[in-house]
């Protein structure tokens, strides 16, 4: 190390030296001594100790030369560099082990000329060499010197090994050669070879260049080093910080009694993930989420979100399924036991299952039960599930307008949940349930997306094995689910959806069928629901018929079931109040318990007593319906007013009917000019419900004809059919539902278009046709001839024409009969 350097005192240039031409040579290992610098030296070699001992007595002057190879113990001339330094020994200490410590000062550069003796130590002839300062450009040297000083300052400030004092010392050196020597000797990191090079370079300019290169290289190394250092430091710092915070958190949680719960919770979840039988990809996702969860503090809002998500993942029936037994006779037995009738639907279901049994891999179509309310669509699907030993889930699609209800919300939403499909499967706890999608015709769609688009994917056997719910965000296999959909009407179902389903129509029930359903199922069910048995309460057939006729008017049996329930409730109450006698519900009891009948057969005839009212049959999603169409006339200016929320097609058929009446007025005894000063008003009741279609054409025409001729319409005849301007009657749809509706209200004669003969033969069961007269007509003339009564106020039964319906029902003949209109106009 440089020590106590006082450049002013020891300038070789200022103080000419008398250096002998022969000097003892002290070899140096791993170090170079520069002129003008001080250095401590340790001397241990025996020959060297001897050399120093002699020198101390002989003027303290020696020469030092660096060894080429520090490992050589007894160096000769060939082992030393050619340039060394004349040296003055300032101080010497002897250590107890015999070795020496010296403080030496470099005086001048020497060239080793020739070794004169090697024993007891090296002695050689030497020559002092001086710096080469000729043709030096001062300006350039100054600039270089300044540059060197700046670089040196930076090196000092970056290097932890160099004392800051060196900067000050360097700035004070004015002589360039000395500056170079001083800096070279200060730099501890450069090698002996490099230092020696500086020592050997006599040309000042070259020496400074060399030094500058050394400094620049040193700077680069130091900068890189500090960069690496700071990176390593920040890395270490971050890890330490995290570790520290985590430890703190653990301590806080422990204090709050939370940490253990969390660890236990995470362990439990991990077990559940293992046990859930997830597909590989899903499991990976679950474990990733679990890892995230374990790093979150339980108080964070995100913790709950993540936790709920994991709960959903582990709760899904990834691998859980119920064993399916397709035993066709058994299935048939179950279906028959649960439901009366419905033969066509049951047969189709058995066929469907037979195919599945033969080839379990077939991707069967989705079944869709279509029919009016209360005919047993939902309950049939439920009993299919039961007969197959599968779980059953039901989701009502009615009113769903948002795609997210099917497919869920993304987890980023607050309070997000999976869609109904995934929720249903979780409830089912099985991946192969029977899944009912109820009321598929009531799906909505708006700006929030179209749920039917999502359903398409659910119901498509080709792609539903990788159904992706937005919330779960991993695919779930729906291919083992048996989907069954239900609808009241097919029209509102988007065609693409309809295409994926096999439609099974279930029509309304006849009175006899309803009675059978009630006796076989509904009564037992309701009696049991009210905590009683057959021993407490029974219903007679007459009572049930009374309920069907007087208290319900429906295609299905839901109201019937409700009324039976109402009676059971009353009986149960009576029992609770102490009267425990068994009750047999007969026709009279029904009247007592349910009050006056809501619907009366006589109503029909009452309503049509006055001219201008005709009975039509309409088809509605709820089954079929009987409508009273009213026409009235007042003075006016030849206008036709139509009310009751009629659609365009319906209005046009009313106008067509009116035009036909005007052209044929004379044949019906109507003033051909009647329309000049008359306003006609046709009203179709249930004004709140929009109606459309051409099938009320004949009914509206009949009402107008009745009003204009003053002849009332028969109260036991209902009609349907489209009318043309020329008075022809065209076929219409929904014949079975319409006839069912007519029978429900006690109509015994129907007028249908001739071209619907096929429907009459195929769709109307023998039971439906029993006691029903069907008139097939092709012109409106025939309709009017069949339905209009004479103007007479004295209505007596036509001889030989008994009142058929009343007779069949075992009732006395009507007090007031009616005469049938003559075939030809009066
Ligand atoms: N053929 C039948 N045999 C026995 N019970 C029946 C039959 N048809 C309907 N039911 C009973 O009638 C009630 C109503 O049936 P369900 O709820 O299945 O009607 P739905 O066709 O699904 O009606 P909606 O279209 O209004 O949903 C149920 O209690 C059902 O058990
Ligand atoms: Mg239903």
JSON list of N, CA and C in Angstrom, two decimals, residues 711-777:
[
{"chain": "A", "resi": 711, "resn": "UNK", "atom": "N", "xyz": [-132.75, -13.44, -36.95]},
{"chain": "A", "resi": 711, "resn": "UNK", "atom": "CA", "xyz": [-132.91, -14.85, -36.57]},
{"chain": "A", "resi": 711, "resn": "UNK", "atom": "C", "xyz": [-131.81, -15.25, -35.59]},
{"chain": "A", "resi": 712, "resn": "UNK", "atom": "N", "xyz": [-132.15, -15.71, -34.37]},
{"chain": "A", "resi": 712, "resn": "UNK", "atom": "CA", "xyz": [-131.12, -16.10, -33.40]},
{"chain": "A", "resi": 712, "resn": "UNK", "atom": "C", "xyz": [-130.31, -17.30, -33.89]},
{"chain": "A", "resi": 713, "resn": "UNK", "atom": "N", "xyz": [-129.10, -17.45, -33.36]},
{"chain": "A", "resi": 713, "resn": "UNK", "atom": "CA", "xyz": [-128.26, -18.60, -33.71]},
{"chain": "A", "resi": 713, "resn": "UNK", "atom": "C", "xyz": [-128.50, -19.71, -32.69]},
{"chain": "A", "resi": 714, "resn": "UNK", "atom": "N", "xyz": [-128.44, -20.96, -33.14]},
{"chain": "A", "resi": 714, "resn": "UNK", "atom": "CA", "xyz": [-128.65, -22.07, -32.22]},
{"chain": "A", "resi": 714, "resn": "UNK", "atom": "C", "xyz": [-127.56, -22.09, -31.14]},
{"chain": "A", "resi": 715, "resn": "UNK", "atom": "N", "xyz": [-127.96, -22.38, -29.91]},
{"chain": "A", "resi": 715, "resn": "UNK", "atom": "CA", "xyz": [-127.02, -22.34, -28.78]},
{"chain": "A", "resi": 715, "resn": "UNK", "atom": "C", "xyz": [-126.21, -23.60, -28.61]},
{"chain": "A", "resi": 716, "resn": "UNK", "atom": "N", "xyz": [-126.50, -24.65, -29.37]},
{"chain": "A", "resi": 716, "resn": "UNK", "atom": "CA", "xyz": [-125.75, -25.88, -29.18]},
{"chain": "A", "resi": 716, "resn": "UNK", "atom": "C", "xyz": [-124.86, -26.20, -30.39]},
{"chain": "A", "resi": 717, "resn": "UNK", "atom": "N", "xyz": [-124.66, -25.19, -31.22]},
{"chain": "A", "resi": 717, "resn": "UNK", "atom": "CA", "xyz": [-123.83, -25.40, -32.39]},
{"chain": "A", "resi": 717, "resn": "UNK", "atom": "C", "xyz": [-122.62, -24.46, -32.34]},
{"chain": "A", "resi": 718, "resn": "UNK", "atom": "N", "xyz": [-121.45, -25.04, -32.53]},
{"chain": "A", "resi": 718, "resn": "UNK", "atom": "CA", "xyz": [-120.26, -24.19, -32.59]},
{"chain": "A", "resi": 718, "resn": "UNK", "atom": "C", "xyz": [-119.62, -24.40, -33.95]},
{"chain": "A", "resi": 719, "resn": "UNK", "atom": "N", "xyz": [-118.91, -23.39, -34.42]},
{"chain": "A", "resi": 719, "resn": "UNK", "atom": "CA", "xyz": [-118.39, -23.48, -35.78]},
{"chain": "A", "resi": 719, "resn": "UNK", "atom": "C", "xyz": [-116.98, -22.91, -35.90]},
{"chain": "A", "resi": 720, "resn": "UNK", "atom": "N", "xyz": [-116.30, -23.33, -36.98]},
{"chain": "A", "resi": 720, "resn": "UNK", "atom": "CA", "xyz": [-115.02, -22.73, -37.31]},
{"chain": "A", "resi": 720, "resn": "UNK", "atom": "C", "xyz": [-114.81, -22.89, -38.81]},
{"chain": "A", "resi": 721, "resn": "UNK", "atom": "N", "xyz": [-114.06, -21.97, -39.42]},
{"chain": "A", "resi": 721, "resn": "UNK", "atom": "CA", "xyz": [-113.79, -22.06, -40.85]},
{"chain": "A", "resi": 721, "resn": "UNK", "atom": "C", "xyz": [-113.44, -20.71, -41.44]},
{"chain": "A", "resi": 722, "resn": "UNK", "atom": "N", "xyz": [-112.63, -20.74, -42.48]},
{"chain": "A", "resi": 722, "resn": "UNK", "atom": "CA", "xyz": [-112.27, -19.50, -43.17]},
{"chain": "A", "resi": 722, "resn": "UNK", "atom": "C", "xyz": [-113.29, -19.27, -44.28]},
{"chain": "A", "resi": 723, "resn": "UNK", "atom": "N", "xyz": [-113.59, -17.99, -44.58]},
{"chain": "A", "resi": 723, "resn": "UNK", "atom": "CA", "xyz": [-114.57, -17.69, -45.61]},
{"chain": "A", "resi": 723, "resn": "UNK", "atom": "C", "xyz": [-113.92, -16.92, -46.75]},
{"chain": "A", "resi": 724, "resn": "UNK", "atom": "N", "xyz": [-114.38, -17.22, -47.99]},
{"chain": "A", "resi": 724, "resn": "UNK", "atom": "CA", "xyz": [-113.91, -16.43, -49.13]},
{"chain": "A", "resi": 724, "resn": "UNK", "atom": "C", "xyz": [-115.03, -15.49, -49.57]},
{"chain": "A", "resi": 725, "resn": "UNK", "atom": "N", "xyz": [-114.68, -14.55, -50.45]},
{"chain": "A", "resi": 725, "resn": "UNK", "atom": "CA", "xyz": [-115.67, -13.58, -50.95]},
{"chain": "A", "resi": 725, "resn": "UNK", "atom": "C", "xyz": [-116.83, -14.26, -51.66]},
{"chain": "A", "resi": 726, "resn": "UNK", "atom": "N", "xyz": [-116.54, -15.40, -52.26]},
{"chain": "A", "resi": 726, "resn": "UNK", "atom": "CA", "xyz": [-117.60, -16.09, -53.00]},
{"chain": "A", "resi": 726, "resn": "UNK", "atom": "C", "xyz": [-118.40, -17.01, -52.09]},
{"chain": "A", "resi": 727, "resn": "UNK", "atom": "N", "xyz": [-118.10, -16.99, -50.80]},
{"chain": "A", "resi": 727, "resn": "UNK", "atom": "CA", "xyz": [-118.92, -17.74, -49.86]},
{"chain": "A", "resi": 727, "resn": "UNK", "atom": "C", "xyz": [-118.46, -19.17, -49.66]},
{"chain": "A", "resi": 728, "resn": "UNK", "atom": "N", "xyz": [-117.23, -19.52, -50.10]},
{"chain": "A", "resi": 728, "resn": "UNK", "atom": "CA", "xyz": [-116.75, -20.87, -49.86]},
{"chain": "A", "resi": 728, "resn": "UNK", "atom": "C", "xyz": [-116.09, -20.95, -48.48]},
{"chain": "A", "resi": 729, "resn": "UNK", "atom": "N", "xyz": [-116.12, -22.15, -47.89]},
{"chain": "A", "resi": 729, "resn": "UNK", "atom": "CA", "xyz": [-115.53, -22.33, -46.56]},
{"chain": "A", "resi": 729, "resn": "UNK", "atom": "C", "xyz": [-114.24, -23.14, -46.70]},
{"chain": "A", "resi": 730, "resn": "UNK", "atom": "N", "xyz": [-113.14, -22.56, -46.21]},
{"chain": "A", "resi": 730, "resn": "UNK", "atom": "CA", "xyz": [-111.83, -23.19, -46.36]},
{"chain": "A", "resi": 730, "resn": "UNK", "atom": "C", "xyz": [-111.37, -23.83, -45.03]},
{"chain": "A", "resi": 731, "resn": "UNK", "atom": "N", "xyz": [-110.48, -24.83, -45.12]},
{"chain": "A", "resi": 731, "resn": "UNK", "atom": "CA", "xyz": [-110.09, -25.57, -43.91]},
{"chain": "A", "resi": 731, "resn": "UNK", "atom": "C", "xyz": [-109.27, -24.74, -42.93]},
{"chain": "A", "resi": 732, "resn": "UNK", "atom": "N", "xyz": [-109.24, -25.17, -41.69]},
{"chain": "A", "resi": 732, "resn": "UNK", "atom": "CA", "xyz": [-108.49, -24.47, -40.63]},
{"chain": "A", "resi": 732, "resn": "UNK", "atom": "C", "xyz": [-107.76, -25.50, -39.78]},
{"chain": "A", "resi": 733, "resn": "UNK", "atom": "N", "xyz": [-106.91, -25.03, -38.85]},
{"chain": "A", "resi": 733, "resn": "UNK", "atom": "CA", "xyz": [-106.10, -25.96, -38.03]},
{"chain": "A", "resi": 733, "resn": "UNK", "atom": "C", "xyz": [-106.69, -26.17, -36.64]},
{"chain": "A", "resi": 734, "resn": "UNK", "atom": "N", "xyz": [-106.06, -27.03, -35.89]},
{"chain": "A", "resi": 734, "resn": "UNK", "atom": "CA", "xyz": [-106.39, -27.22, -34.47]},
{"chain": "A", "resi": 734, "resn": "UNK", "atom": "C", "xyz": [-107.73, -27.87, -34.22]},
{"chain": "A", "resi": 735, "resn": "UNK", "atom": "N", "xyz": [-108.17, -28.74, -35.15]},
{"chain": "A", "resi": 735, "resn": "UNK", "atom": "CA", "xyz": [-109.52, -29.30, -35.04]},
{"chain": "A", "resi": 735, "resn": "UNK", "atom": "C", "xyz": [-109.73, -30.03, -33.70]},
{"chain": "A", "resi": 736, "resn": "UNK", "atom": "N", "xyz": [-108.73, -30.85, -33.31]},
{"chain": "A", "resi": 736, "resn": "UNK", "atom": "CA", "xyz": [-108.95, -31.65, -32.10]},
{"chain": "A", "resi": 736, "resn": "UNK", "atom": "C", "xyz": [-109.15, -30.76, -30.87]},
{"chain": "A", "resi": 737, "resn": "UNK", "atom": "N", "xyz": [-108.24, -29.78, -30.71]},
{"chain": "A", "resi": 737, "resn": "UNK", "atom": "CA", "xyz": [-108.36, -28.90, -29.54]},
{"chain": "A", "resi": 737, "resn": "UNK", "atom": "C", "xyz": [-109.68, -28.14, -29.57]},
{"chain": "A", "resi": 738, "resn": "UNK", "atom": "N", "xyz": [-110.09, -27.72, -30.76]},
{"chain": "A", "resi": 738, "resn": "UNK", "atom": "CA", "xyz": [-111.33, -26.95, -30.86]},
{"chain": "A", "resi": 738, "resn": "UNK", "atom": "C", "xyz": [-112.54, -27.80, -30.47]},
{"chain": "A", "resi": 739, "resn": "UNK", "atom": "N", "xyz": [-112.57, -29.04, -30.98]},
{"chain": "A", "resi": 739, "resn": "UNK", "atom": "CA", "xyz": [-113.70, -29.90, -30.66]},
{"chain": "A", "resi": 739, "resn": "UNK", "atom": "C", "xyz": [-113.71, -30.23, -29.17]},
{"chain": "A", "resi": 740, "resn": "UNK", "atom": "N", "xyz": [-112.50, -30.46, -28.61]},
{"chain": "A", "resi": 740, "resn": "UNK", "atom": "CA", "xyz": [-112.42, -30.72, -27.17]},
{"chain": "A", "resi": 740, "resn": "UNK", "atom": "C", "xyz": [-113.02, -29.57, -26.39]},
{"chain": "A", "resi": 741, "resn": "UNK", "atom": "N", "xyz": [-112.69, -28.33, -26.82]},
{"chain": "A", "resi": 741, "resn": "UNK", "atom": "CA", "xyz": [-113.20, -27.16, -26.11]},
{"chain": "A", "resi": 741, "resn": "UNK", "atom": "C", "xyz": [-114.71, -27.10, -26.22]},
{"chain": "A", "resi": 742, "resn": "UNK", "atom": "N", "xyz": [-115.25, -27.40, -27.39]},
{"chain": "A", "resi": 742, "resn": "UNK", "atom": "CA", "xyz": [-116.70, -27.34, -27.60]},
{"chain": "A", "resi": 742, "resn": "UNK", "atom": "C", "xyz": [-117.39, -28.36, -26.70]},
{"chain": "A", "resi": 743, "resn": "UNK", "atom": "N", "xyz": [-116.84, -29.56, -26.65]},
{"chain": "A", "resi": 743, "resn": "UNK", "atom": "CA", "xyz": [-117.43, -30.61, -25.82]},
{"chain": "A", "resi": 743, "resn": "UNK", "atom": "C", "xyz": [-117.40, -30.21, -24.35]},
{"chain": "A", "resi": 744, "resn": "UNK", "atom": "N", "xyz": [-116.30, -29.56, -23.98]},
{"chain": "A", "resi": 744, "resn": "UNK", "atom": "CA", "xyz": [-116.16, -29.15, -22.59]},
{"chain": "A", "resi": 744, "resn": "UNK", "atom": "C", "xyz": [-117.32, -28.26, -22.14]},
{"chain": "A", "resi": 745, "resn": "UNK", "atom": "N", "xyz": [-117.84, -27.43, -23.08]},
{"chain": "A", "resi": 745, "resn": "UNK", "atom": "CA", "xyz": [-118.91, -26.52, -22.67]},
{"chain": "A", "resi": 745, "resn": "UNK", "atom": "C", "xyz": [-120.28, -27.10, -23.02]},
{"chain": "A", "resi": 746, "resn": "UNK", "atom": "N", "xyz": [-120.30, -28.36, -23.45]},
{"chain": "A", "resi": 746, "resn": "UNK", "atom": "CA", "xyz": [-121.59, -29.01, -23.68]},
{"chain": "A", "resi": 746, "resn": "UNK", "atom": "C", "xyz": [-122.17, -28.82, -25.06]},
{"chain": "A", "resi": 747, "resn": "UNK", "atom": "N", "xyz": [-121.38, -28.45, -26.02]},
{"chain": "A", "resi": 747, "resn": "UNK", "atom": "CA", "xyz": [-121.85, -28.31, -27.40]},
{"chain": "A", "resi": 747, "resn": "UNK", "atom": "C", "xyz": [-122.00, -29.70, -28.01]},
{"chain": "A", "resi": 748, "resn": "UNK", "atom": "N", "xyz": [-123.11, -29.92, -28.74]},
{"chain": "A", "resi": 748, "resn": "UNK", "atom": "CA", "xyz": [-123.30, -31.26, -29.28]},
{"chain": "A", "resi": 748, "resn": "UNK", "atom": "C", "xyz": [-123.21, -31.30, -30.80]},
{"chain": "A", "resi": 749, "resn": "UNK", "atom": "N", "xyz": [-123.17, -30.14, -31.43]},
{"chain": "A", "resi": 749, "resn": "UNK", "atom": "CA", "xyz": [-123.04, -30.14, -32.88]},
{"chain": "A", "resi": 749, "resn": "UNK", "atom": "C", "xyz": [-121.95, -29.16, -33.28]},
{"chain": "A", "resi": 750, "resn": "UNK", "atom": "N", "xyz": [-121.09, -29.59, -34.19]},
{"chain": "A", "resi": 750, "resn": "UNK", "atom": "CA", "xyz": [-120.07, -28.65, -34.67]},
{"chain": "A", "resi": 750, "resn": "UNK", "atom": "C", "xyz": [-120.12, -28.55, -36.18]},
{"chain": "A", "resi": 751, "resn": "UNK", "atom": "N", "xyz": [-119.85, -27.37, -36.69]},
{"chain": "A", "resi": 751, "resn": "UNK", "atom": "CA", "xyz": [-119.78, -27.16, -38.12]},
{"chain": "A", "resi": 751, "resn": "UNK", "atom": "C", "xyz": [-118.31, -26.95, -38.48]},
{"chain": "A", "resi": 752, "resn": "UNK", "atom": "N", "xyz": [-117.79, -27.85, -39.34]},
{"chain": "A", "resi": 752, "resn": "UNK", "atom": "CA", "xyz": [-116.37, -27.78, -39.71]},
{"chain": "A", "resi": 752, "resn": "UNK", "atom": "C", "xyz": [-116.25, -27.74, -41.23]},
{"chain": "A", "resi": 753, "resn": "UNK", "atom": "N", "xyz": [-115.16, -27.19, -41.73]},
{"chain": "A", "resi": 753, "resn": "UNK", "atom": "CA", "xyz": [-114.95, -27.17, -43.19]},
{"chain": "A", "resi": 753, "resn": "UNK", "atom": "C", "xyz": [-114.83, -28.60, -43.71]},
{"chain": "A", "resi": 754, "resn": "UNK", "atom": "N", "xyz": [-115.38, -28.82, -44.90]},
{"chain": "A", "resi": 754, "resn": "UNK", "atom": "CA", "xyz": [-115.37, -30.16, -45.49]},
{"chain": "A", "resi": 754, "resn": "UNK", "atom": "C", "xyz": [-113.93, -30.66, -45.65]},
{"chain": "A", "resi": 755, "resn": "UNK", "atom": "N", "xyz": [-113.05, -29.74, -45.99]},
{"chain": "A", "resi": 755, "resn": "UNK", "atom": "CA", "xyz": [-111.66, -30.15, -46.24]},
{"chain": "A", "resi": 755, "resn": "UNK", "atom": "C", "xyz": [-110.93, -30.57, -44.96]},
{"chain": "A", "resi": 756, "resn": "UNK", "atom": "N", "xyz": [-111.56, -30.42, -43.81]},
{"chain": "A", "resi": 756, "resn": "UNK", "atom": "CA", "xyz": [-110.96, -30.91, -42.56]},
{"chain": "A", "resi": 756, "resn": "UNK", "atom": "C", "xyz": [-111.42, -32.34, -42.23]},
{"chain": "A", "resi": 757, "resn": "UNK", "atom": "N", "xyz": [-112.07, -32.99, -43.20]},
{"chain": "A", "resi": 757, "resn": "UNK", "atom": "CA", "xyz": [-112.62, -34.34, -42.95]},
{"chain": "A", "resi": 757, "resn": "UNK", "atom": "C", "xyz": [-111.52, -35.28, -42.45]},
{"chain": "A", "resi": 758, "resn": "UNK", "atom": "N", "xyz": [-110.33, -35.12, -43.01]},
{"chain": "A", "resi": 758, "resn": "UNK", "atom": "CA", "xyz": [-109.22, -35.99, -42.63]},
{"chain": "A", "resi": 758, "resn": "UNK", "atom": "C", "xyz": [-108.93, -35.88, -41.12]},
{"chain": "A", "resi": 759, "resn": "UNK", "atom": "N", "xyz": [-108.91, -34.63, -40.61]},
{"chain": "A", "resi": 759, "resn": "UNK", "atom": "CA", "xyz": [-108.65, -34.43, -39.18]},
{"chain": "A", "resi": 759, "resn": "UNK", "atom": "C", "xyz": [-109.75, -35.05, -38.34]},
{"chain": "A", "resi": 760, "resn": "UNK", "atom": "N", "xyz": [-110.99, -34.94, -38.84]},
{"chain": "A", "resi": 760, "resn": "UNK", "atom": "CA", "xyz": [-112.10, -35.48, -38.07]},
{"chain": "A", "resi": 760, "resn": "UNK", "atom": "C", "xyz": [-111.91, -36.99, -37.91]},
{"chain": "A", "resi": 761, "resn": "UNK", "atom": "N", "xyz": [-111.50, -37.63, -39.02]},
{"chain": "A", "resi": 761, "resn": "UNK", "atom": "CA", "xyz": [-111.35, -39.09, -38.97]},
{"chain": "A", "resi": 761, "resn": "UNK", "atom": "C", "xyz": [-110.14, -39.51, -38.15]},
{"chain": "A", "resi": 762, "resn": "UNK", "atom": "N", "xyz": [-109.08, -38.76, -38.27]},
{"chain": "A", "resi": 762, "resn": "UNK", "atom": "CA", "xyz": [-107.85, -39.21, -37.62]},
{"chain": "A", "resi": 762, "resn": "UNK", "atom": "C", "xyz": [-107.66, -38.72, -36.20]},
{"chain": "A", "resi": 763, "resn": "UNK", "atom": "N", "xyz": [-108.02, -37.45, -35.94]},
{"chain": "A", "resi": 763, "resn": "UNK", "atom": "CA", "xyz": [-107.68, -36.87, -34.64]},
{"chain": "A", "resi": 763, "resn": "UNK", "atom": "C", "xyz": [-108.76, -37.06, -33.59]},
{"chain": "A", "resi": 764, "resn": "UNK", "atom": "N", "xyz": [-110.02, -37.20, -34.03]},
{"chain": "A", "resi": 764, "resn": "UNK", "atom": "CA", "xyz": [-111.08, -37.29, -33.02]},
{"chain": "A", "resi": 764, "resn": "UNK", "atom": "C", "xyz": [-111.25, -38.75, -32.59]},
{"chain": "A", "resi": 765, "resn": "UNK", "atom": "N", "xyz": [-111.02, -38.99, -31.32]},
{"chain": "A", "resi": 765, "resn": "UNK", "atom": "CA", "xyz": [-111.15, -40.36, -30.81]},
{"chain": "A", "resi": 765, "resn": "UNK", "atom": "C", "xyz": [-112.63, -40.76, -30.80]},
{"chain": "A", "resi": 766, "resn": "UNK", "atom": "N", "xyz": [-112.91, -42.05, -30.82]},
{"chain": "A", "resi": 766, "resn": "UNK", "atom": "CA", "xyz": [-114.32, -42.49, -30.78]},
{"chain": "A", "resi": 766, "resn": "UNK", "atom": "C", "xyz": [-115.05, -41.86, -29.60]},
{"chain": "A", "resi": 767, "resn": "UNK", "atom": "N", "xyz": [-114.32, -41.74, -28.49]},
{"chain": "A", "resi": 767, "resn": "UNK", "atom": "CA", "xyz": [-114.97, -41.20, -27.30]},
{"chain": "A", "resi": 767, "resn": "UNK", "atom": "C", "xyz": [-115.39, -39.75, -27.52]},
{"chain": "A", "resi": 768, "resn": "UNK", "atom": "N", "xyz": [-114.50, -39.01, -28.21]},
{"chain": "A", "resi": 768, "resn": "UNK", "atom": "CA", "xyz": [-114.80, -37.61, -28.48]},
{"chain": "A", "resi": 768, "resn": "UNK", "atom": "C", "xyz": [-116.00, -37.47, -29.41]},
{"chain": "A", "resi": 769, "resn": "UNK", "atom": "N", "xyz": [-116.12, -38.43, -30.33]},
{"chain": "A", "resi": 769, "resn": "UNK", "atom": "CA", "xyz": [-117.15, -38.32, -31.36]},
{"chain": "A", "resi": 769, "resn": "UNK", "atom": "C", "xyz": [-118.49, -38.82, -30.86]},
{"chain": "A", "resi": 770, "resn": "UNK", "atom": "N", "xyz": [-118.45, -39.55, -29.77]},
{"chain": "A", "resi": 770, "resn": "UNK", "atom": "CA", "xyz": [-119.70, -40.12, -29.28]},
{"chain": "A", "resi": 770, "resn": "UNK", "atom": "C", "xyz": [-120.65, -39.00, -28.86]},
{"chain": "A", "resi": 771, "resn": "UNK", "atom": "N", "xyz": [-121.83, -39.03, -29.41]},
{"chain": "A", "resi": 771, "resn": "UNK", "atom": "CA", "xyz": [-122.81, -38.01, -29.05]},
{"chain": "A", "resi": 771, "resn": "UNK", "atom": "C", "xyz": [-122.54, -36.67, -29.68]},
{"chain": "A", "resi": 772, "resn": "UNK", "atom": "N", "xyz": [-121.67, -36.65, -30.66]},
{"chain": "A", "resi": 772, "resn": "UNK", "atom": "CA", "xyz": [-121.35, -35.37, -31.30]},
{"chain": "A", "resi": 772, "resn": "UNK", "atom": "C", "xyz": [-121.76, -35.45, -32.77]},
{"chain": "A", "resi": 773, "resn": "UNK", "atom": "N", "xyz": [-122.48, -34.43, -33.22]},
{"chain": "A", "resi": 773, "resn": "UNK", "atom": "CA", "xyz": [-122.81, -34.38, -34.64]},
{"chain": "A", "resi": 773, "resn": "UNK", "atom": "C", "xyz": [-121.84, -33.44, -35.32]},
{"chain": "A", "resi": 774, "resn": "UNK", "atom": "N", "xyz": [-121.17, -33.96, -36.35]},
{"chain": "A", "resi": 774, "resn": "UNK", "atom": "CA", "xyz": [-120.22, -33.14, -37.08]},
{"chain": "A", "resi": 774, "resn": "UNK", "atom": "C", "xyz": [-120.80, -32.82, -38.45]},
{"chain": "A", "resi": 775, "resn": "UNK", "atom": "N", "xyz": [-120.93, -31.54, -38.74]},
{"chain": "A", "resi": 775, "resn": "UNK", "atom": "CA", "xyz": [-121.39, -31.14, -40.07]},
{"chain": "A", "resi": 775, "resn": "UNK", "atom": "C", "xyz": [-120.18, -30.67, -40.86]},
{"chain": "A", "resi": 776, "resn": "UNK", "atom": "N", "xyz": [-119.93, -31.31, -42.01]},
{"chain": "A", "resi": 776, "resn": "UNK", "atom": "CA", "xyz": [-118.83, -30.85, -42.85]},
{"chain": "A", "resi": 776, "resn": "UNK", "atom": "C", "xyz": [-119.42, -30.02, -43.98]},
{"chain": "A", "resi": 777, "resn": "UNK", "atom": "N", "xyz": [-119.00, -28.80, -44.09]},
{"chain": "A", "resi": 777, "resn": "UNK", "atom": "CA", "xyz": [-119.62, -27.90, -45.07]},
{"chain": "A", "resi": 777, "resn": "UNK", "atom": "C", "xyz": [-118.57, -27.33, -46.00]}
]
